[in-house]
mmCIF file of C-alpha atoms and ligand atoms in Angstrom:
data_model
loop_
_atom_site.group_PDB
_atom_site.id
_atom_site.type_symbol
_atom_site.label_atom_id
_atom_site.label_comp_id
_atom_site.label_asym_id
_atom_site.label_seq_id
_atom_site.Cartn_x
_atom_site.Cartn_y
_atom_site.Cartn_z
ATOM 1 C CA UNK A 1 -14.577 8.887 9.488
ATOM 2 C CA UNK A 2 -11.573 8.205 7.754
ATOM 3 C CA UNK A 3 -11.667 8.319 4.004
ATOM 4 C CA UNK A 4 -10.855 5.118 1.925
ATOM 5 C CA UNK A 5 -8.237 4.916 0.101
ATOM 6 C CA UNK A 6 -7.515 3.052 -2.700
ATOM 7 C CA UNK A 7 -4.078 2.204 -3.902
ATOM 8 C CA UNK A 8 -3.100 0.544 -7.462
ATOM 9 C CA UNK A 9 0.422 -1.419 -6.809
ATOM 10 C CA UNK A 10 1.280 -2.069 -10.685
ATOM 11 C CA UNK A 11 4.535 -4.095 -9.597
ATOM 12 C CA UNK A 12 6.714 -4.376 -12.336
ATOM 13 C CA UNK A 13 4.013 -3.626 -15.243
ATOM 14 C CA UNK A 14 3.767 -0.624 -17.829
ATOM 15 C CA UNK A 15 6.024 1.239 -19.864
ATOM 16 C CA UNK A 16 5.635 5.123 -20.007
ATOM 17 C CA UNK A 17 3.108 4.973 -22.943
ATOM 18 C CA UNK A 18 1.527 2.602 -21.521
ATOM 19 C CA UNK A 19 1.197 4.074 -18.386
ATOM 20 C CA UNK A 20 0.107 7.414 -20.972
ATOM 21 C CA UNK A 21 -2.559 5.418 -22.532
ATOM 22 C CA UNK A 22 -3.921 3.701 -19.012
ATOM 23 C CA UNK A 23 -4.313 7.328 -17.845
ATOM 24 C CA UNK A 24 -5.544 9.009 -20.520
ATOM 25 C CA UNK A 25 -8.494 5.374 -20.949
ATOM 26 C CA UNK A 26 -8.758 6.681 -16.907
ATOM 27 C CA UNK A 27 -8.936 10.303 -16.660
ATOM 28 C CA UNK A 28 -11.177 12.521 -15.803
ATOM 29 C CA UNK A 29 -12.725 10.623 -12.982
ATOM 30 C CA UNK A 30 -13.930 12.455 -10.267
ATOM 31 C CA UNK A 31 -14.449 10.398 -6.629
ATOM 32 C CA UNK A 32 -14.397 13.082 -3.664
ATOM 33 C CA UNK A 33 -14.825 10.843 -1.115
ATOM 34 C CA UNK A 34 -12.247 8.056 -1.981
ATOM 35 C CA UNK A 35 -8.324 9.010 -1.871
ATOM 36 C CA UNK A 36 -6.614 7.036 -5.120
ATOM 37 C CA UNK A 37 -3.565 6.495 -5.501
ATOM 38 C CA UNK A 38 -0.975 5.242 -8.190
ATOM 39 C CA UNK A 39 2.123 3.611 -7.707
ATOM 40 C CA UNK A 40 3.668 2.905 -11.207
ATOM 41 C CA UNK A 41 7.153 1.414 -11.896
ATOM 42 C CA UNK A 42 9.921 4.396 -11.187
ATOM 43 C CA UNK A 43 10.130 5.040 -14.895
ATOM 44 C CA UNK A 44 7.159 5.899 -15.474
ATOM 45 C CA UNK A 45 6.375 8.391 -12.114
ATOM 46 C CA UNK A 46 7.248 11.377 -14.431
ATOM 47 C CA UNK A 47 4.577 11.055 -17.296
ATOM 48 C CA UNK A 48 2.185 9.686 -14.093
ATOM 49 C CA UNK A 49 2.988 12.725 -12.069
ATOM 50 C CA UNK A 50 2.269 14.947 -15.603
ATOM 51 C CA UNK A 51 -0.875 13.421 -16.146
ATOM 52 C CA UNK A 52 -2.195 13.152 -12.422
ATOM 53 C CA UNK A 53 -1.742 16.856 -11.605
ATOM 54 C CA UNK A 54 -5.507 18.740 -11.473
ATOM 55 C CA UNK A 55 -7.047 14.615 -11.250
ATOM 56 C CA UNK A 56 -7.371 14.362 -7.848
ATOM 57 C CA UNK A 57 -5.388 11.078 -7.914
ATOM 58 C CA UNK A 58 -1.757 10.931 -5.872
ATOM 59 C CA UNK A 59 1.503 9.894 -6.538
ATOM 60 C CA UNK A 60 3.068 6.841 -5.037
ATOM 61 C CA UNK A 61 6.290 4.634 -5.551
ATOM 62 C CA UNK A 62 6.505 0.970 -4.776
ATOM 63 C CA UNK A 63 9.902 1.236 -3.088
ATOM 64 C CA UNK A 64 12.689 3.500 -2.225
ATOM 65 C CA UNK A 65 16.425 3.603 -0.315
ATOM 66 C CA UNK A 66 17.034 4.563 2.810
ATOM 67 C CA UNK A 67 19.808 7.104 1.652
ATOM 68 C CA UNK A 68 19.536 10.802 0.318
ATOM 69 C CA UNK A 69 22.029 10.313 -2.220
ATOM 70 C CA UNK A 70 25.478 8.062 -2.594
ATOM 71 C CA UNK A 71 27.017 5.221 -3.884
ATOM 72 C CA UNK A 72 23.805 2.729 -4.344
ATOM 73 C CA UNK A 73 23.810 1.398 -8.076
ATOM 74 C CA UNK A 74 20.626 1.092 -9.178
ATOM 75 C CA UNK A 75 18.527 2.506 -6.137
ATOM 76 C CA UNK A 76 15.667 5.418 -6.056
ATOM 77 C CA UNK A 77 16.113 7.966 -3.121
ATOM 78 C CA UNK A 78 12.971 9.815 -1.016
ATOM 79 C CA UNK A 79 14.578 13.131 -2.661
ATOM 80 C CA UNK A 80 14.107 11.741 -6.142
ATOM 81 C CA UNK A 81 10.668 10.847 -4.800
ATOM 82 C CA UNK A 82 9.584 13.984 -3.658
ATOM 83 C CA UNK A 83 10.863 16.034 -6.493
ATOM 84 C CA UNK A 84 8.364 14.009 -8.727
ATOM 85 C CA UNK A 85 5.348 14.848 -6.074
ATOM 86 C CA UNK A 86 5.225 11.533 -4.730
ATOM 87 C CA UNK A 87 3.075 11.571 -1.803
ATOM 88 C CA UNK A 88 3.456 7.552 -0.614
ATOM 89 C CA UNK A 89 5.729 4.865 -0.884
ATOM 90 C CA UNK A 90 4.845 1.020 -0.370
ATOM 91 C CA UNK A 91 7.624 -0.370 2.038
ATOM 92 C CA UNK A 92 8.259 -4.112 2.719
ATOM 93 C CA UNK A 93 5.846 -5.801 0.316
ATOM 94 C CA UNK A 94 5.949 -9.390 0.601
ATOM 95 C CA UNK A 95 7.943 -9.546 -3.109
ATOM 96 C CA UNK A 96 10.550 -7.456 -1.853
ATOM 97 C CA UNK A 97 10.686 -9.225 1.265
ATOM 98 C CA UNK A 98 11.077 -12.816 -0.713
ATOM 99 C CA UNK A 99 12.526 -12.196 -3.971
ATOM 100 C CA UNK A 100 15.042 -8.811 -2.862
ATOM 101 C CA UNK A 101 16.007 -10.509 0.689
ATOM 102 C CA UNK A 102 14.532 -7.104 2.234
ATOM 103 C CA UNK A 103 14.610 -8.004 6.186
ATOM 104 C CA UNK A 104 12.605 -6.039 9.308
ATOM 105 C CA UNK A 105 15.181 -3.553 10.038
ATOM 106 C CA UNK A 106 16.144 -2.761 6.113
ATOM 107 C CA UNK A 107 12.068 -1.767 6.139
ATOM 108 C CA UNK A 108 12.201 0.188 9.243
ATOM 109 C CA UNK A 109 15.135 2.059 7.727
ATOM 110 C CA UNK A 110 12.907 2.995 4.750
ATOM 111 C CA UNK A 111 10.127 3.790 7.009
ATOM 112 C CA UNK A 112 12.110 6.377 9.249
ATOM 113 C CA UNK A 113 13.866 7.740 5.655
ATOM 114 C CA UNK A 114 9.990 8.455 4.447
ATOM 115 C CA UNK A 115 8.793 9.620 7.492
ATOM 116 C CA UNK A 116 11.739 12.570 7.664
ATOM 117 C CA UNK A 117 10.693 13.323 3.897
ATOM 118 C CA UNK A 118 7.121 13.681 4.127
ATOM 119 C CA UNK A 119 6.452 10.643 2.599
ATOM 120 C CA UNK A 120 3.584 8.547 3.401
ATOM 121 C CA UNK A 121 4.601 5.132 3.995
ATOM 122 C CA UNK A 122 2.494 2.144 2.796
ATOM 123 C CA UNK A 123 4.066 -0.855 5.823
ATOM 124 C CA UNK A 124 3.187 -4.341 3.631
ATOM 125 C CA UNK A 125 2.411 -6.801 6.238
ATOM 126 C CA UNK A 126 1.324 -10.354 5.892
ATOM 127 C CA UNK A 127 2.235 -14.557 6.741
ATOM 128 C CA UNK A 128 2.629 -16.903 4.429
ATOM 129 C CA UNK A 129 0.580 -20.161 3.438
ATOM 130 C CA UNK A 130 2.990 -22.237 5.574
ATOM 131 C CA UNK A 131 2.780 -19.680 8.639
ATOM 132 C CA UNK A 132 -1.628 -19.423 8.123
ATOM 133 C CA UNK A 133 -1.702 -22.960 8.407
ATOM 134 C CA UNK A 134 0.317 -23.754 11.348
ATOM 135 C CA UNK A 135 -1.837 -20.815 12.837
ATOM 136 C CA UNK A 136 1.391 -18.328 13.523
ATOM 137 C CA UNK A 137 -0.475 -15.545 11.776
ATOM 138 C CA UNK A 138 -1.032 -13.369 14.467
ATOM 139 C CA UNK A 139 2.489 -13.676 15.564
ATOM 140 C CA UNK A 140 4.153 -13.123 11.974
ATOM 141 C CA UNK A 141 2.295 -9.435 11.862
ATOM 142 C CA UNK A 142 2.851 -8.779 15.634
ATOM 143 C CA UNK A 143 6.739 -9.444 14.677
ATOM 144 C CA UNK A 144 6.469 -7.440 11.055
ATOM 145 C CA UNK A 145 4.821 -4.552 12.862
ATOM 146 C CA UNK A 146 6.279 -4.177 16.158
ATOM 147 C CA UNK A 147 9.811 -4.551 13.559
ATOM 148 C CA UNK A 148 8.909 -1.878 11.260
ATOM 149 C CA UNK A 149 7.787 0.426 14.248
ATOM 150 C CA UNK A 150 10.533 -0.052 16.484
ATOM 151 C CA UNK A 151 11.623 2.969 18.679
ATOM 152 C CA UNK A 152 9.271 5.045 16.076
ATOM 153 C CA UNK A 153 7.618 8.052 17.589
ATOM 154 C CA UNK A 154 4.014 7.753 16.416
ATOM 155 C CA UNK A 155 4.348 8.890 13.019
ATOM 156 C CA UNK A 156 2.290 11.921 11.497
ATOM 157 C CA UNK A 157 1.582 9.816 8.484
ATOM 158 C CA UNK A 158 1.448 6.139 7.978
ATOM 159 C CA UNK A 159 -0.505 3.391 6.286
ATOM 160 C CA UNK A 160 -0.512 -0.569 7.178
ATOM 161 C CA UNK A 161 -1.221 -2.667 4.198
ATOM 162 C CA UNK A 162 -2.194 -6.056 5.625
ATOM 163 C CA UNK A 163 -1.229 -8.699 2.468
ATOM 164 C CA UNK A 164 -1.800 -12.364 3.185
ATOM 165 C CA UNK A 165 1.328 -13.670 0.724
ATOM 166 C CA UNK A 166 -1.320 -16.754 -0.458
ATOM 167 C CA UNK A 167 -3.380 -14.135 -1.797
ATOM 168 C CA UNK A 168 -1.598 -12.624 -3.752
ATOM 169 C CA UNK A 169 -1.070 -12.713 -7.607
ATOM 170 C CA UNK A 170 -3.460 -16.321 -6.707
ATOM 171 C CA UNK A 171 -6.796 -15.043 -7.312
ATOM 172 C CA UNK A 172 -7.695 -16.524 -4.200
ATOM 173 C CA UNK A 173 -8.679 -13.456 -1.297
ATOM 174 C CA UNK A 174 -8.922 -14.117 2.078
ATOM 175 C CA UNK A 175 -12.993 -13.499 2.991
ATOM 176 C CA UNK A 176 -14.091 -10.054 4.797
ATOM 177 C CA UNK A 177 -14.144 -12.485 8.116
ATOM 178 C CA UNK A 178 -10.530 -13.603 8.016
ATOM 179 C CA UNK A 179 -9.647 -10.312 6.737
ATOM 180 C CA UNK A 180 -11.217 -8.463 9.507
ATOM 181 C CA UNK A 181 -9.822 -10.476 12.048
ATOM 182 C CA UNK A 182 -6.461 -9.551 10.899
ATOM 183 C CA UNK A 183 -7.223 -6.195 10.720
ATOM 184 C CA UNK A 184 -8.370 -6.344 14.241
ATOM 185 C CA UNK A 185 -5.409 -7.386 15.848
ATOM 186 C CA UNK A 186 -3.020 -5.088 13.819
ATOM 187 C CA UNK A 187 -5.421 -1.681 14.928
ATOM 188 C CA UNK A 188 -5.045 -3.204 18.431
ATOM 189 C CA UNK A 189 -1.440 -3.773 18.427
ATOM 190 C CA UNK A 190 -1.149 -0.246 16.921
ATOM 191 C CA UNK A 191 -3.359 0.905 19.711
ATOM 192 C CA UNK A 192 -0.683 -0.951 21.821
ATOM 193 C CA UNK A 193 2.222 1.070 20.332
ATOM 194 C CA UNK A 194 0.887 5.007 20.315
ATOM 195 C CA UNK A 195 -2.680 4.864 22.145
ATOM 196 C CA UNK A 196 -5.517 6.901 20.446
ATOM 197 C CA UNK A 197 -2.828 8.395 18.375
ATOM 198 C CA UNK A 198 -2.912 5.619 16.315
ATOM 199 C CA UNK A 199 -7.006 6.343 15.040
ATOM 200 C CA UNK A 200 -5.522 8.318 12.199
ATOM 201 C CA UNK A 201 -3.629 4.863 10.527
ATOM 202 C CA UNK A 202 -5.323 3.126 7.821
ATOM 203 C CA UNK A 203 -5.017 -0.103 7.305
ATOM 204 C CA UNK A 204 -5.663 -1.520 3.918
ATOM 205 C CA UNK A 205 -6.157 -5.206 2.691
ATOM 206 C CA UNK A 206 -4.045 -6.519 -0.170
ATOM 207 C CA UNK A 207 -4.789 -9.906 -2.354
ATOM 208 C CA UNK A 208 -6.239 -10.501 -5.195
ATOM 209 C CA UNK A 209 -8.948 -7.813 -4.390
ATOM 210 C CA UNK A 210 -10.892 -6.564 -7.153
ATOM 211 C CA UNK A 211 -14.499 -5.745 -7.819
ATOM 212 C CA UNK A 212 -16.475 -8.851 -7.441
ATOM 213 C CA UNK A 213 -14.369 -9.091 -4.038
ATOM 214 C CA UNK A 214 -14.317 -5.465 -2.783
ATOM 215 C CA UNK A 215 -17.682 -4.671 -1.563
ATOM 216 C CA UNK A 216 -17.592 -7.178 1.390
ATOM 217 C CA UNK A 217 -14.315 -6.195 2.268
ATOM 218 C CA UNK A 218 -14.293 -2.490 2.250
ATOM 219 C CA UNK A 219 -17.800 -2.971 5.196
ATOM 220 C CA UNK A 220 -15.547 -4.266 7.581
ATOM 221 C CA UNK A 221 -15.104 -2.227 10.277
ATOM 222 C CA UNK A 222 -11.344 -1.969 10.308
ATOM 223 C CA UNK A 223 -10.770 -2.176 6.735
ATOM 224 C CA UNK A 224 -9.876 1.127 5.365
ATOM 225 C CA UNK A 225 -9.008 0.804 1.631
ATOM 226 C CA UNK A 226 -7.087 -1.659 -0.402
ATOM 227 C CA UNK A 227 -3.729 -2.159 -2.067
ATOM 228 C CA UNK A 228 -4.439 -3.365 -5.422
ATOM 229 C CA UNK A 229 -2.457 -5.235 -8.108
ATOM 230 C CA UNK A 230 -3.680 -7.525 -10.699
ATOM 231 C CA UNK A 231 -6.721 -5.170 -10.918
ATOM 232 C CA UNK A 232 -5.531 -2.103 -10.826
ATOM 233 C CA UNK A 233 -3.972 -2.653 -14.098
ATOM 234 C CA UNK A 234 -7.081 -2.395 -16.376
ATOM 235 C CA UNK A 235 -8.349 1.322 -16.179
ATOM 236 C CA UNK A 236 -11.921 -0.482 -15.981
ATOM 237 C CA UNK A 237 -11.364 -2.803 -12.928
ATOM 238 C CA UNK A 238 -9.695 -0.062 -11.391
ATOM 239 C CA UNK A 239 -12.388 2.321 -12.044
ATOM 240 C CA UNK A 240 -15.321 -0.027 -10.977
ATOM 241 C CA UNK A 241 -13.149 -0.455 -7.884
ATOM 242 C CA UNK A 242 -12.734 2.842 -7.109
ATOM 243 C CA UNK A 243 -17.057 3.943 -7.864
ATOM 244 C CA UNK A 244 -17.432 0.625 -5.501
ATOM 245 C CA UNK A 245 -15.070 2.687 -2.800
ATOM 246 C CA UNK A 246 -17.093 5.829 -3.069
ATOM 247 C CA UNK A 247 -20.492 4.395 -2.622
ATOM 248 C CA UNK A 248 -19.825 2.977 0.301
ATOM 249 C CA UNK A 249 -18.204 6.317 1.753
HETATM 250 P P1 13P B 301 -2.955 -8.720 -6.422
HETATM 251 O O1 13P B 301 -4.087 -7.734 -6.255
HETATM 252 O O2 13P B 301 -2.546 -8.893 -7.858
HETATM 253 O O3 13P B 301 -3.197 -9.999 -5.708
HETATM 254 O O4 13P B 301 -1.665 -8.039 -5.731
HETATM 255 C C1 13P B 301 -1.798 -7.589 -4.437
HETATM 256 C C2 13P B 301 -0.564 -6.867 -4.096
HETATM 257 O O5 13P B 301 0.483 -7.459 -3.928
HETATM 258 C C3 13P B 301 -0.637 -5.397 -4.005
HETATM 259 O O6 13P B 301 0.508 -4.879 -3.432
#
């Protein structure tokens, strides 16, 4: 059985103190059967990566450049990444894709970049409100996906984050049914793309998830952890989330 994994996306949110005193409010925790992750802002993956070391917890970052090194004002490179003991990187979240213009092939880029550094990438899929309602869901992740994973030997690593854009930041989660039936489809189309090479993937849900919501979701068959914002911001959310993760492992 594959081992849940909980990620905490903090976005744009904590200083380095802040991120000191969130950790320190955390730490020790100790939840064998759950993998937890971290992905703070880049500034503050150094005191992260000093406090996570012996915790159990890994490293991630919530974005990265294609390029080793060069002339890219204002970008983060998977060297950079790695030399900090980052172990995963979330690639093509929904705000990148919106707000940063990020497109498909910009994301499968990223995703080959990780891949050749040992990085574990986190692929954000998800439709908007617009795209739900005029029922084109299924055929927004079959494009994101088959996109990402274009002419992509089945990767040793990789993680799917399924993120319905309504849910996110809204407080409003898609239930454990419409979840799961998302989740479905993308472990088929995986299926589709490397065969039963493809067990190893997790796929995680992402939207407004938290710990009144988490129980039902983390049951479903083909949901394998979540990728968590709003509530992975408050070391006590993120906490009841995580004991709520290793119960049911
Ligand atoms: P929320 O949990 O705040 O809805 O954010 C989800 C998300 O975007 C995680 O990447």
């Amino acid at each position: 059985m594959k081992k849940i994994l909980i990620v905490g996306n903090w976005k744009m949110n904590k200083t380095p103190s802040e991120t000191e005193a969130f950790l320190k409010a955390l730490l020790p925790i100790d939840f064998p059967s759950v993998e937890s992750v971290i992905c703070p802002p880049f500034t503050a993956l150094v005191i992260a990566q000093q406090h996570l070391r012996y915790s159990g917890f890994l490293l991630g970052a919530q974005n990265m450049n294609a390029h080793d090194s060069g002339a890219f004002t204002g970008e983060i490179s998977p060297l950079m990444l790695r030399e900090l003991n980052v172990s995963y990187v979330i690639l093509g979240h929904s705000e990148r894709r919106t707000l940063f213009a990020e497109k498909d092939e910009d994301i499968r880029l990223k995703l080959i970049s990780a891949l050749e550094h040992g990085l574990i990438p986190i692929l954000c899929v998800g439709e908007t409100l617009e795209e739900r309602e005029k029922g084109l869901t299924e055929e927004v992740i079959t494009k994101q996906v088959h996109a990402a994973l274009r002419d992509v030997p089945c990767p040793s690593s990789l993680v799917i984050a399924y993120e319905p854009v309504w849910a996110i930041g809204t407080g409003k989660t898609a239930t454990s049914a419409e979840a799961e039936e998302v989740h479905t489809k993308i472990h088929t189309l995986l299926q589709g793309l490397y065969g039963m090479q493809s067990a190893f993937i997790r796929i995680l849900y992402g939207g407004s998830m938290n710990p009144q919501n988490a129980e039902a979701l983390l049951q479903e068959k083909h949901i394998d952890g979540g990728l968590i914002g709003g509530a992975s911001l408050k070391a006590e959310s993120f906490r009841e989330l995580l004991t709520i993760a290793q119960r049911l492992s």
